[in-house]
Coordinates of N, CA and C in Angstrom, one line a residue:
Chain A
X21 N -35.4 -5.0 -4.0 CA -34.9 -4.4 -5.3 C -34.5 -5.5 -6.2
X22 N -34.3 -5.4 -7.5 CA -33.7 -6.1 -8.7 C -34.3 -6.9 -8.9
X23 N -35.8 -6.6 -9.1 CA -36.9 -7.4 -9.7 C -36.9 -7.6 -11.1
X24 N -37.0 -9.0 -11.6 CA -37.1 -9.2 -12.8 C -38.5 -9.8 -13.3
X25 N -38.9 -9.3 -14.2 CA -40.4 -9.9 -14.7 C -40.4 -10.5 -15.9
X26 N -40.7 -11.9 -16.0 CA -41.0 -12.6 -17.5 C -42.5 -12.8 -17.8
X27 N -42.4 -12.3 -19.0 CA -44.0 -13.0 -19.4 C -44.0 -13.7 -20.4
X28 N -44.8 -14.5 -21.1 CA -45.8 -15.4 -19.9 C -45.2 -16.6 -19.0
X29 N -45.9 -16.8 -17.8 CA -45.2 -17.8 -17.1 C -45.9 -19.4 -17.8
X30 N -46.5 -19.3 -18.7 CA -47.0 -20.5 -19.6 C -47.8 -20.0 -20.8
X31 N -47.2 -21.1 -21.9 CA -48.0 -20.8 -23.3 C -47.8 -22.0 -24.1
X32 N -48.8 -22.2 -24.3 CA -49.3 -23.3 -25.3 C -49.5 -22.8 -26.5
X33 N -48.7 -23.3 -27.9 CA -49.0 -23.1 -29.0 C -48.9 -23.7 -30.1
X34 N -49.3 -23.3 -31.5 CA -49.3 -25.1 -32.4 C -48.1 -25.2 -33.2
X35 N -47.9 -25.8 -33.3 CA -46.5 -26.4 -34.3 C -46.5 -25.2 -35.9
X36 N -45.4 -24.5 -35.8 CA -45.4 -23.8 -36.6 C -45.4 -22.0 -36.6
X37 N -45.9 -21.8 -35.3 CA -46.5 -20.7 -34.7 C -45.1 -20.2 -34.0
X38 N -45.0 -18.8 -33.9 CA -44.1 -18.2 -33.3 C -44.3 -17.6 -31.7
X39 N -43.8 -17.8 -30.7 CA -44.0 -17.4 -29.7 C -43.1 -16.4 -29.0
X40 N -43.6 -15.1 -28.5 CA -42.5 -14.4 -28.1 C -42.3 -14.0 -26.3
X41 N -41.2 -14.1 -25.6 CA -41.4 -14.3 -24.5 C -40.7 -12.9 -24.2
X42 N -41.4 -12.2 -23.2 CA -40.6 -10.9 -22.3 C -40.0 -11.3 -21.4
X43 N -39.0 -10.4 -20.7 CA -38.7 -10.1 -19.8 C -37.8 -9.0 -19.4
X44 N -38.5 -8.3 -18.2 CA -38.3 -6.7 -18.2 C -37.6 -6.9 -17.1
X45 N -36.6 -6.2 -17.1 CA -35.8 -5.2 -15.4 C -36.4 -4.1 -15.0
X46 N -37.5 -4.1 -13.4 CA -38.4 -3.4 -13.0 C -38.0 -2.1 -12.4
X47 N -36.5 -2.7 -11.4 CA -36.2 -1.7 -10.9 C -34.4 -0.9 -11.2
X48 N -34.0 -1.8 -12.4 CA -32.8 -1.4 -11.8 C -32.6 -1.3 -13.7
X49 N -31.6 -1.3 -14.4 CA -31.3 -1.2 -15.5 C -30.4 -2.3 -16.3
X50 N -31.1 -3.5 -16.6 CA -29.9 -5.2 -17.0 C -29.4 -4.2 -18.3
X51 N -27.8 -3.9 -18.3 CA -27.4 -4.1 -19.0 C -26.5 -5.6 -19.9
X52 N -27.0 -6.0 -19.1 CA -27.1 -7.5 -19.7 C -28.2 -8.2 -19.6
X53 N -28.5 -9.6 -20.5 CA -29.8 -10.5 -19.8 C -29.2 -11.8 -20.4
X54 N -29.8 -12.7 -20.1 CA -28.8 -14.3 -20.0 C -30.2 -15.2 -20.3
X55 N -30.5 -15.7 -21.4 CA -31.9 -16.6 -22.0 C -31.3 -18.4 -21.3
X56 N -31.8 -19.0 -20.8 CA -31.5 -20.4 -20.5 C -32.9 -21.3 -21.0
X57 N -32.5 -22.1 -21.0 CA -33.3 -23.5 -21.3 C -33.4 -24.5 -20.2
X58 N -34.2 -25.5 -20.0 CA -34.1 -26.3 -19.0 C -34.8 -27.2 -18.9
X59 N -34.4 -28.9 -19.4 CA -35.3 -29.7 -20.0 C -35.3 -30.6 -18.0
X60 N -36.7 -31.4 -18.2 CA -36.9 -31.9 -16.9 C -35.9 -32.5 -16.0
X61 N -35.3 -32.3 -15.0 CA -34.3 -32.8 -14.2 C -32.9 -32.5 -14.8
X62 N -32.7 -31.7 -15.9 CA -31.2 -31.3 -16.1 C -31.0 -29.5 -15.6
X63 N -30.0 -29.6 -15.9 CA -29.3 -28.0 -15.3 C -30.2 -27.2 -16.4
X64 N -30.1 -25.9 -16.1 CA -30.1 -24.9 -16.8 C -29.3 -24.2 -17.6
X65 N -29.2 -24.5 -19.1 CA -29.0 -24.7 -19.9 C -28.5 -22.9 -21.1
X66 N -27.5 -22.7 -20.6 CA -27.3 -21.1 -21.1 C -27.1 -20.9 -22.6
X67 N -28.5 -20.5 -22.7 CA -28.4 -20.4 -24.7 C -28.3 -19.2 -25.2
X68 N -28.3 -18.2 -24.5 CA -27.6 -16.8 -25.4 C -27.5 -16.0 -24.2
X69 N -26.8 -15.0 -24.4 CA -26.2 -13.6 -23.8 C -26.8 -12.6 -24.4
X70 N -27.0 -11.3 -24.3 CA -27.4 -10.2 -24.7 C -27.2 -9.0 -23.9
X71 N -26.8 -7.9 -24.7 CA -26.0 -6.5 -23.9 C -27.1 -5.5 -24.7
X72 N -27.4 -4.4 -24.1 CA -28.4 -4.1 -24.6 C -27.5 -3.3 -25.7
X73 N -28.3 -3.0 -26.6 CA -27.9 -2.3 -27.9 C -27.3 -3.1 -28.8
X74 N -26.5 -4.2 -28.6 CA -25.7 -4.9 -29.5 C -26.7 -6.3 -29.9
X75 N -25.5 -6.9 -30.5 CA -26.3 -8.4 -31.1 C -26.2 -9.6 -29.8
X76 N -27.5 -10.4 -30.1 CA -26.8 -11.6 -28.8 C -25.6 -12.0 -29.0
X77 N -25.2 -12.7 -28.3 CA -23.8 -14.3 -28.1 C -24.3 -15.4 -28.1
X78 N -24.6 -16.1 -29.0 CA -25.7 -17.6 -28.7 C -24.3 -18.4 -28.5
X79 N -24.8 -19.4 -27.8 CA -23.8 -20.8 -26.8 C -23.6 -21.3 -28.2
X80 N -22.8 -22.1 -28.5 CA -22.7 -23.3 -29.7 C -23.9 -24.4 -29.4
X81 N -24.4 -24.5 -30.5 CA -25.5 -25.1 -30.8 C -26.9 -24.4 -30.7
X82 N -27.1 -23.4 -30.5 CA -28.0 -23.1 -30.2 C -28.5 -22.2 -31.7
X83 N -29.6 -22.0 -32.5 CA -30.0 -21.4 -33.4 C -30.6 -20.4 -33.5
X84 N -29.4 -19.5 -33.8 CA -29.8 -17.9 -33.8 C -30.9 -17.4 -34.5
X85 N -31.7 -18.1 -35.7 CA -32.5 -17.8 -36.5 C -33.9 -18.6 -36.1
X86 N -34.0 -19.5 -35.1 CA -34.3 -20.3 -34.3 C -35.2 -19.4 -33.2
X87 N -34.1 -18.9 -32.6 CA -34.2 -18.4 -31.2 C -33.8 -16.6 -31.2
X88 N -35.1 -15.8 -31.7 CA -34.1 -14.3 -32.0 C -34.7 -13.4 -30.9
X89 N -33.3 -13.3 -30.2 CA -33.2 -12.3 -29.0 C -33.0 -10.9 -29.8
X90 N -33.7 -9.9 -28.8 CA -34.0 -8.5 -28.9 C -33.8 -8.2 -27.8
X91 N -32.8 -6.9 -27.4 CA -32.3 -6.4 -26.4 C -32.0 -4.8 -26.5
X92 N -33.6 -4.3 -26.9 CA -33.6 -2.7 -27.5 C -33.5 -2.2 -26.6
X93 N -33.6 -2.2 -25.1 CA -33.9 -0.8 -24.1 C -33.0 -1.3 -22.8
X94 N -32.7 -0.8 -21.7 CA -32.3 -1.4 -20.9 C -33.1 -1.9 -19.6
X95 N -34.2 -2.0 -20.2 CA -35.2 -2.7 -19.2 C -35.9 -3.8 -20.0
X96 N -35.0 -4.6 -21.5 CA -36.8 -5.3 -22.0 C -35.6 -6.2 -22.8
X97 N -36.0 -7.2 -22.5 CA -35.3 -8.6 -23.7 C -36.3 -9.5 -23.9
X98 N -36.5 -10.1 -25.1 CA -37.1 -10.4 -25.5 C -36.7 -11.5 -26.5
X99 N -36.9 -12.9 -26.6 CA -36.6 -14.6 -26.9 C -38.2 -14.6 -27.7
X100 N -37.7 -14.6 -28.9 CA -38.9 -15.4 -29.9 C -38.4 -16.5 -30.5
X101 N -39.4 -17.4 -29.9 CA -39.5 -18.7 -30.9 C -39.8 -18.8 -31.9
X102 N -38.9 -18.9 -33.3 CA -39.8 -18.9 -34.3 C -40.3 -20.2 -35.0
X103 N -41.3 -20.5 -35.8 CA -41.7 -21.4 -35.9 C -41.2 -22.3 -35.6
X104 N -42.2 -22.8 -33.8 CA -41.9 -23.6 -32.9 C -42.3 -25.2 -32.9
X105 N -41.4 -26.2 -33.0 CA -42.0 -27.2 -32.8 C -42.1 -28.2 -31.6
X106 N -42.2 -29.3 -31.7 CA -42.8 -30.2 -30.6 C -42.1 -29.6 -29.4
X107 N -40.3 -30.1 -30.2 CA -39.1 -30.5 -29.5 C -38.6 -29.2 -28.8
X108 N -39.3 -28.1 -29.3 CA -38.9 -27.0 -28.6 C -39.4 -26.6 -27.1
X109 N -40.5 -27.8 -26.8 CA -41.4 -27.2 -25.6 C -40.3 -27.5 -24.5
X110 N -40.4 -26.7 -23.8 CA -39.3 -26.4 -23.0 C -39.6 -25.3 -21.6
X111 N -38.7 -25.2 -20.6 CA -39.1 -24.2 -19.2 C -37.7 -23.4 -20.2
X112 N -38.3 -21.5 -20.4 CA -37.6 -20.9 -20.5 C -37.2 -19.7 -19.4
X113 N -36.1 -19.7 -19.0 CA -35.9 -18.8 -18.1 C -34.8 -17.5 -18.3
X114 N -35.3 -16.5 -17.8 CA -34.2 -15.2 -18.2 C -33.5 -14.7 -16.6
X115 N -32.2 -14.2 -17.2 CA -31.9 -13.8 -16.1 C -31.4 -12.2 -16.1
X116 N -31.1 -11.2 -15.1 CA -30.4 -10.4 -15.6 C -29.3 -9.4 -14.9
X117 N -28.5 -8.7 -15.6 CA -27.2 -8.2 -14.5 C -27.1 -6.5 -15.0
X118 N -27.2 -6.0 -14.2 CA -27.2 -4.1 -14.0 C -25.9 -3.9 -14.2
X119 N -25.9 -2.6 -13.9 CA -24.1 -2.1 -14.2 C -24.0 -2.0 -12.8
X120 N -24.5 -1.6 -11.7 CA -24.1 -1.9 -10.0 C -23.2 -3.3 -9.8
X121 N -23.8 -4.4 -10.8 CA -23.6 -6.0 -10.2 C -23.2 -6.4 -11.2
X122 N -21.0 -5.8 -11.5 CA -20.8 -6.4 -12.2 C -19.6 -7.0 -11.5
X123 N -18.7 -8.4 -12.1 CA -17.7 -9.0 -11.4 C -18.2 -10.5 -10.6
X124 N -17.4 -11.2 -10.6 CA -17.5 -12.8 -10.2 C -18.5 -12.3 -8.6
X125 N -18.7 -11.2 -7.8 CA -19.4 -11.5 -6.3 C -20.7 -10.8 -6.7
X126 N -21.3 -10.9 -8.1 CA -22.6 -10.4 -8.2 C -23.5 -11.4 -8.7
X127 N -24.2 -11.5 -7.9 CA -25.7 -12.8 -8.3 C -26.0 -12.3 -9.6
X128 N -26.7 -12.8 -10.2 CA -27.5 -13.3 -10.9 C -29.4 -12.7 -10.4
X129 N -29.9 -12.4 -11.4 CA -32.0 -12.1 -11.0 C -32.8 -12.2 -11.7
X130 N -33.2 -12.9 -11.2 CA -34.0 -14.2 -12.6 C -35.4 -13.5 -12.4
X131 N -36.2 -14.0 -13.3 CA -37.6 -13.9 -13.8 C -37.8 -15.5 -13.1
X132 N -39.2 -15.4 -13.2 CA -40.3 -16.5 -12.8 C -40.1 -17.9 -13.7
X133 N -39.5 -17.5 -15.1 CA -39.6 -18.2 -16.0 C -41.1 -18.6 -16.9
X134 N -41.0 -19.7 -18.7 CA -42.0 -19.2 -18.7 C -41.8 -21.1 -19.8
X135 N -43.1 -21.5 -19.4 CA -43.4 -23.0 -19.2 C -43.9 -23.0 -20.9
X136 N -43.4 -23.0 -22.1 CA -43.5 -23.6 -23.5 C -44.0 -25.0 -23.8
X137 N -45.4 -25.0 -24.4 CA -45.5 -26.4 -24.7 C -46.5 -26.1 -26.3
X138 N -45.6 -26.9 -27.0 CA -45.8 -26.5 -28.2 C -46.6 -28.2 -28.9
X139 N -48.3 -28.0 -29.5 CA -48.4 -29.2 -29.7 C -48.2 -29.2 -31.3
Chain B
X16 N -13.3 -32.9 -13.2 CA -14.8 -32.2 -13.1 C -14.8 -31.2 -14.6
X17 N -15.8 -31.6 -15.5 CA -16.1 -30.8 -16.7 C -17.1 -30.1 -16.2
X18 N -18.3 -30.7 -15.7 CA -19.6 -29.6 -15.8 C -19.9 -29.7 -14.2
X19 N -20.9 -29.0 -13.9 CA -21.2 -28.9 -12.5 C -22.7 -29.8 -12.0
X20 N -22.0 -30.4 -11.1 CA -22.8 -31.9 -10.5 C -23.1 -31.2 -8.9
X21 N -24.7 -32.0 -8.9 CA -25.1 -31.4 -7.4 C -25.5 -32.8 -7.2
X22 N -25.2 -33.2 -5.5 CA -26.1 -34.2 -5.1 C -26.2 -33.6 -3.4
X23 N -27.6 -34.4 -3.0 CA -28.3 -35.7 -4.2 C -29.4 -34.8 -5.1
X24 N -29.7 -35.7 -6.0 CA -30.4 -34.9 -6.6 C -32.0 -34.5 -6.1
X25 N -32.3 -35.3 -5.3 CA -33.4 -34.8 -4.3 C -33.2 -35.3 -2.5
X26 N -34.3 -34.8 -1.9 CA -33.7 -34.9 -0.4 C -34.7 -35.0 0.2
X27 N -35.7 -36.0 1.3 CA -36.7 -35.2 2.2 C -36.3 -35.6 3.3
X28 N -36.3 -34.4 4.4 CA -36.2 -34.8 5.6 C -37.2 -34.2 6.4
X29 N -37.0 -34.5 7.7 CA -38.4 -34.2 9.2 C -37.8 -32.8 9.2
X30 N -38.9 -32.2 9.6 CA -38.5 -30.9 9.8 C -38.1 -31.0 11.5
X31 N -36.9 -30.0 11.6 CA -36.0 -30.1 12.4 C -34.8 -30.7 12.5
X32 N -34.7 -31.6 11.6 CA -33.5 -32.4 11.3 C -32.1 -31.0 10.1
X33 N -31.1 -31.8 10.7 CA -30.2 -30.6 10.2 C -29.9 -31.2 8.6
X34 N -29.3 -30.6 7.3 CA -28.9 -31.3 6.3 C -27.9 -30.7 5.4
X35 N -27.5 -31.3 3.9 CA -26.3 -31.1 3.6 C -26.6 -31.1 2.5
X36 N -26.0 -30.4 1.3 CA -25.6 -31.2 0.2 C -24.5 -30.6 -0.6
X37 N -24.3 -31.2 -1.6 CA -23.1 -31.1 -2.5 C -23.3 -30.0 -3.9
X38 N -22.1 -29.6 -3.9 CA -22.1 -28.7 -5.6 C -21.0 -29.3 -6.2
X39 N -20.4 -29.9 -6.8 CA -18.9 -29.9 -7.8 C -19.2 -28.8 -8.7
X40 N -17.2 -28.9 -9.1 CA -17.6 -28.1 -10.2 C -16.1 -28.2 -10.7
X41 N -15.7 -27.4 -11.7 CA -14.5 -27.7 -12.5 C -13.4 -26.6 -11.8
X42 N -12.5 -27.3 -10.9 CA -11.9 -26.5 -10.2 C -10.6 -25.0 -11.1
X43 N -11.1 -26.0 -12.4 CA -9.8 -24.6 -13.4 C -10.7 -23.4 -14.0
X44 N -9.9 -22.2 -14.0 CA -10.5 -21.0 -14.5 C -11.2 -20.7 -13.0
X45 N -11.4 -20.8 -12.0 CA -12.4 -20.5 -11.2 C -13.0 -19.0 -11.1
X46 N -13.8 -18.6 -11.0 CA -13.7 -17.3 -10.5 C -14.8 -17.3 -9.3
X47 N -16.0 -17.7 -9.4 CA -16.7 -17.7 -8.7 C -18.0 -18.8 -8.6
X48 N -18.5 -19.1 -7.2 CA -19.7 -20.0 -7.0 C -20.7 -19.4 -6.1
X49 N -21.9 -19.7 -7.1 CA -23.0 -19.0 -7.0 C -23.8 -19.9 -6.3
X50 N -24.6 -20.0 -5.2 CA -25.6 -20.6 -4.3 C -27.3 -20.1 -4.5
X51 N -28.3 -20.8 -5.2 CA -29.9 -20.1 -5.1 C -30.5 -21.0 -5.1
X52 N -31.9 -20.5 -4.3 CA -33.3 -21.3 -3.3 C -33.8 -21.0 -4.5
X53 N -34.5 -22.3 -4.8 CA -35.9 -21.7 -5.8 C -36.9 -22.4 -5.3
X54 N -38.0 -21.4 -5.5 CA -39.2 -22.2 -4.6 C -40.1 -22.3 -6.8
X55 N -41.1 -23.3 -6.1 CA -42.0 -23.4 -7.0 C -42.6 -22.3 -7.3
X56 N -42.7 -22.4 -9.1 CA -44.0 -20.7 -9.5 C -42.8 -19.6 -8.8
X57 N -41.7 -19.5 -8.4 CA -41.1 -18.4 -8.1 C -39.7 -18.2 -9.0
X58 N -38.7 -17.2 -9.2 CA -37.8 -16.9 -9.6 C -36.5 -17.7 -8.6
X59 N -35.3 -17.9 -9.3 CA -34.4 -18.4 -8.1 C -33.9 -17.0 -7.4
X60 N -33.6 -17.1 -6.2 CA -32.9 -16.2 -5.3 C -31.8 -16.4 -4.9
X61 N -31.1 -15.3 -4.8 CA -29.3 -15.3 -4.8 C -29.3 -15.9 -3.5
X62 N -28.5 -16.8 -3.0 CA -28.4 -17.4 -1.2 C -27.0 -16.7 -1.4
X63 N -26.1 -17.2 -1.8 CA -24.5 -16.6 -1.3 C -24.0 -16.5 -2.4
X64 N -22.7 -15.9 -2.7 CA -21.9 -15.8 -4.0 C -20.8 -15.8 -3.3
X65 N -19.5 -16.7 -3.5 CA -18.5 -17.1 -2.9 C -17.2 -17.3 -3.9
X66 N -16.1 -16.5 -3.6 CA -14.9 -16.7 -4.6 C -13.8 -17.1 -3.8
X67 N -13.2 -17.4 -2.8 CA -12.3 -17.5 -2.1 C -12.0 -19.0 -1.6
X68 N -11.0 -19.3 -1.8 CA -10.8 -21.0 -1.2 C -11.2 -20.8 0.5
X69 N -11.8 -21.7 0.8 CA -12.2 -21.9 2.3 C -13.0 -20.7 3.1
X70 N -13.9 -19.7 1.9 CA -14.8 -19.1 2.1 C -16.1 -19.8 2.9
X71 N -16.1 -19.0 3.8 CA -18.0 -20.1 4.5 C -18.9 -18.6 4.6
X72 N -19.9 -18.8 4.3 CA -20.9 -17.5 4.3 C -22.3 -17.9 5.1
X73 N -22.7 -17.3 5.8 CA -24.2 -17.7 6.5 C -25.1 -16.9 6.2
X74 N -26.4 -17.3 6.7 CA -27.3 -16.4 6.3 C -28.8 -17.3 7.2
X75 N -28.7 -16.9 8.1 CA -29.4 -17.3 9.2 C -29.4 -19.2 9.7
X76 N -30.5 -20.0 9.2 CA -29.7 -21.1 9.2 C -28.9 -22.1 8.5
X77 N -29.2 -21.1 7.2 CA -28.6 -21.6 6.1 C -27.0 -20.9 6.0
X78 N -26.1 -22.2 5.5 CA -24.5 -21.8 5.5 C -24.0 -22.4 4.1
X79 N -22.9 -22.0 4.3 CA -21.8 -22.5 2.8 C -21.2 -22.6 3.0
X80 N -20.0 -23.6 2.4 CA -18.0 -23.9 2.2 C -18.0 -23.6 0.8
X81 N -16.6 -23.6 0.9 CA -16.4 -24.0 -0.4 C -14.7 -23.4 -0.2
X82 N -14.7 -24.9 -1.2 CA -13.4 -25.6 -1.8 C -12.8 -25.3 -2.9
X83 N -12.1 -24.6 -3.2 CA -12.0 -24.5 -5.0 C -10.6 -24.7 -5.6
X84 N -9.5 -25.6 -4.2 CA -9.3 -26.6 -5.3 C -9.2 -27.9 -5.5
X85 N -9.9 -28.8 -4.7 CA -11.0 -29.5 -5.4 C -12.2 -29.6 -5.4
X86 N -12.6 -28.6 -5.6 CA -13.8 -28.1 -6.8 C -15.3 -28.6 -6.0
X87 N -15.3 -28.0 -4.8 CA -16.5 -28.7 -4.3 C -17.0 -27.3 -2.9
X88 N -17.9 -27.3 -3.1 CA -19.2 -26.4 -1.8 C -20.1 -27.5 -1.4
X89 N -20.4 -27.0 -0.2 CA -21.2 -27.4 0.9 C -22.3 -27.2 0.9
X90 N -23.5 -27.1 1.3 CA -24.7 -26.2 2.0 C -25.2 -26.6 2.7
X91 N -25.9 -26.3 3.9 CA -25.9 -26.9 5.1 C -26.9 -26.1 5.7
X92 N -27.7 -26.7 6.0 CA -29.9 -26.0 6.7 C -29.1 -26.4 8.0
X93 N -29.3 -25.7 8.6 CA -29.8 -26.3 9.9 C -31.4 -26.0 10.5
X94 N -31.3 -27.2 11.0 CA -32.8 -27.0 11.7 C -34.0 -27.0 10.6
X95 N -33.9 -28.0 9.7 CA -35.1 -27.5 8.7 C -36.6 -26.9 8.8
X96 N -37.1 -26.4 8.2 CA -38.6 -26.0 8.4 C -39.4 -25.8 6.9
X97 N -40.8 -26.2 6.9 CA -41.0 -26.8 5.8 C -40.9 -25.8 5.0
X98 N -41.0 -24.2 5.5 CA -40.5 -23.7 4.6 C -39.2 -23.0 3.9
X99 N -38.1 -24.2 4.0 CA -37.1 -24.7 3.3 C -37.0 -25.2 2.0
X100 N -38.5 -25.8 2.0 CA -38.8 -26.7 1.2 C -38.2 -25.9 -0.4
X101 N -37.8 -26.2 -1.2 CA -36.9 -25.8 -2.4 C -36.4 -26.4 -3.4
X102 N -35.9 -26.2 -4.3 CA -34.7 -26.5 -5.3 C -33.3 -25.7 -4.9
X103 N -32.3 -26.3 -4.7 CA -30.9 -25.3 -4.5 C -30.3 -25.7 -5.3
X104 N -30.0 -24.7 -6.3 CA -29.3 -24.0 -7.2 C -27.5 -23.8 -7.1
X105 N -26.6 -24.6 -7.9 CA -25.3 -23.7 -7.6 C -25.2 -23.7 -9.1
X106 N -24.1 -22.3 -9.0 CA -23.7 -22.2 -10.3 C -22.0 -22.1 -10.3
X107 N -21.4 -22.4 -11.0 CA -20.0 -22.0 -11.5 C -19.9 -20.7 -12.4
X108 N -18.8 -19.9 -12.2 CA -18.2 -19.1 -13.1 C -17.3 -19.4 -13.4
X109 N -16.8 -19.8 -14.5 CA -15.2 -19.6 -14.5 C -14.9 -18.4 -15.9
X110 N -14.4 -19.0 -16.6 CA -14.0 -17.5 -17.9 C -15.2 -17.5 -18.6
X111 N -15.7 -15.8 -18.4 CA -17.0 -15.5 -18.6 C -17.9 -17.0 -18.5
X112 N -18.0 -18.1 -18.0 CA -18.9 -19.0 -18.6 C -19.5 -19.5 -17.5
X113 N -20.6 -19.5 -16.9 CA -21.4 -19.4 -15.6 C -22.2 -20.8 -16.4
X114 N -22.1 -21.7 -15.6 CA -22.2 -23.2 -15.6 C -23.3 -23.7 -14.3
X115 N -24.2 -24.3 -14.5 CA -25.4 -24.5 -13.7 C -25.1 -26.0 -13.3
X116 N -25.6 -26.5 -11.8 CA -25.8 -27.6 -11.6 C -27.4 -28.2 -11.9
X117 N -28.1 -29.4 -11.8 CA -29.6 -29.5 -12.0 C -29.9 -29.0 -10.7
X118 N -29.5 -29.3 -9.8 CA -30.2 -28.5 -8.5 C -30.4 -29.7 -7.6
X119 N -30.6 -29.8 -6.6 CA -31.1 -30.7 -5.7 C -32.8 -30.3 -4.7
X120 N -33.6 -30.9 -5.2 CA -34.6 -30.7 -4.5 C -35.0 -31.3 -3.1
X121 N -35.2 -30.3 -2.2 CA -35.3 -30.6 -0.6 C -36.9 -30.4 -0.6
X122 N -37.4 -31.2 0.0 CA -38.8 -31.4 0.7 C -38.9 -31.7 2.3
X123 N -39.2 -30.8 3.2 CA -38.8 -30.8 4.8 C -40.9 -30.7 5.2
X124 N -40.2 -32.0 5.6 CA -41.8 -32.5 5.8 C -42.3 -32.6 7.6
X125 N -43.5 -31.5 7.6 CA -43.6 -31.1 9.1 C -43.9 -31.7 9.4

């Protein structure tokens, strides 16, 4: 149980171009989802929050007009890049939390993640 | 401890040989530490979730400590097998703010 699915797990696109990344909750209902970043050998990098029906919580620094999360259903979130450049290529990964798994002793259930390279 | 540090940052051992490694993390606000295997091309997977000072959790050969207050977990293979082979993941919680280490990658070479 508490399958999460991102797509695409890679995408290559040109500088300027907008890319949008899924990820769905298969079996259970994320009323939350958690967008991260993660440049080669550093941590995973938490760049917005989202509850479904409301607006995200982007981390400081991170650009909300940049980076616009969609969290219409409680199975579907959704991180568009908008016009994407070099510096944006990046491993994007989502995570997500049900209403069963809430409180400090509930994991985390990630997607596959999804490999950005923007020339 | 500001942000959360794993070592070492990579690891190979023989398969069979037992191993260890480290999570830090910022021992104030604690609430919880999060433990995940990530294999390549795959999602990470929850190994343990631990909130209690001198909590240890198992899960066949794989175990956990953890310290929280000074600010440090364990993880501990025993008996490696290559397919061990991984990235381990910890995470911090403290107020709402779930804090990632880079991971330490193990390669358990048959």
């Amino acid at each position: 149980g508490a399958v999460v699915s991102q797509h695409p797990s890679w995408v290559i696109c040109k500088s300027g171009t907008s890319v949008k990344i899924e990820c769905r909750s298969l079996d259970f209902q994320a009323t939350t989802m958690f967008w991260y970043r993660q440049f080669p050998k550093q941590s995973l990098m938490l760049m917005a929050t989202s509850n479904e029906g409301s607006k995200a919580t982007y981390e400081q620094g991170v650009e909300k007009d940049k980076f616009l999360i969609n969290h219409a259903s409680l199975t579907l979130s959704t991180l568009t890049v908008t016009s994407a450049h070099p510096e944006d290529s990046s491993f994007y990964i989502c995570s997500a939390r049900g209403r069963r798994w809430t409180g400090a002793h509930s994991p985390l259930h990630f997607g596959n993640g999804t490999r950005l390279t923007v020339t | 401890i500001l942000n959360v540090e794993q070592s070492p940052q990579s690891l190979h051992v023989q398969e069979g040989d037992s191993t260890n490694f480290t999570c830090s993390f910022p021992s104030s606000n604690f609430y919880a530490l999060h433990w995940y295997r990530w294999e390549t091309a795959k999602s990470p997977e929850a190994l343990f979730v631990m909130t209690l000072n001198g909590d240890e959790k198992k899960k066949g050969r794989i175990s956990a400590t953890l310290n929280t207050k000074e600010g440090y977990s364990y993880l501990y293979i025993k008996g490696s097998q290559p397919e061990d082979s991984a990235t381990y993941l910890c995470a911090s919680l403290g107020n709402n703010d779930m804090r990632f280490g880079a991971g330490t990658r193990l390669t358990v070479k048959p």
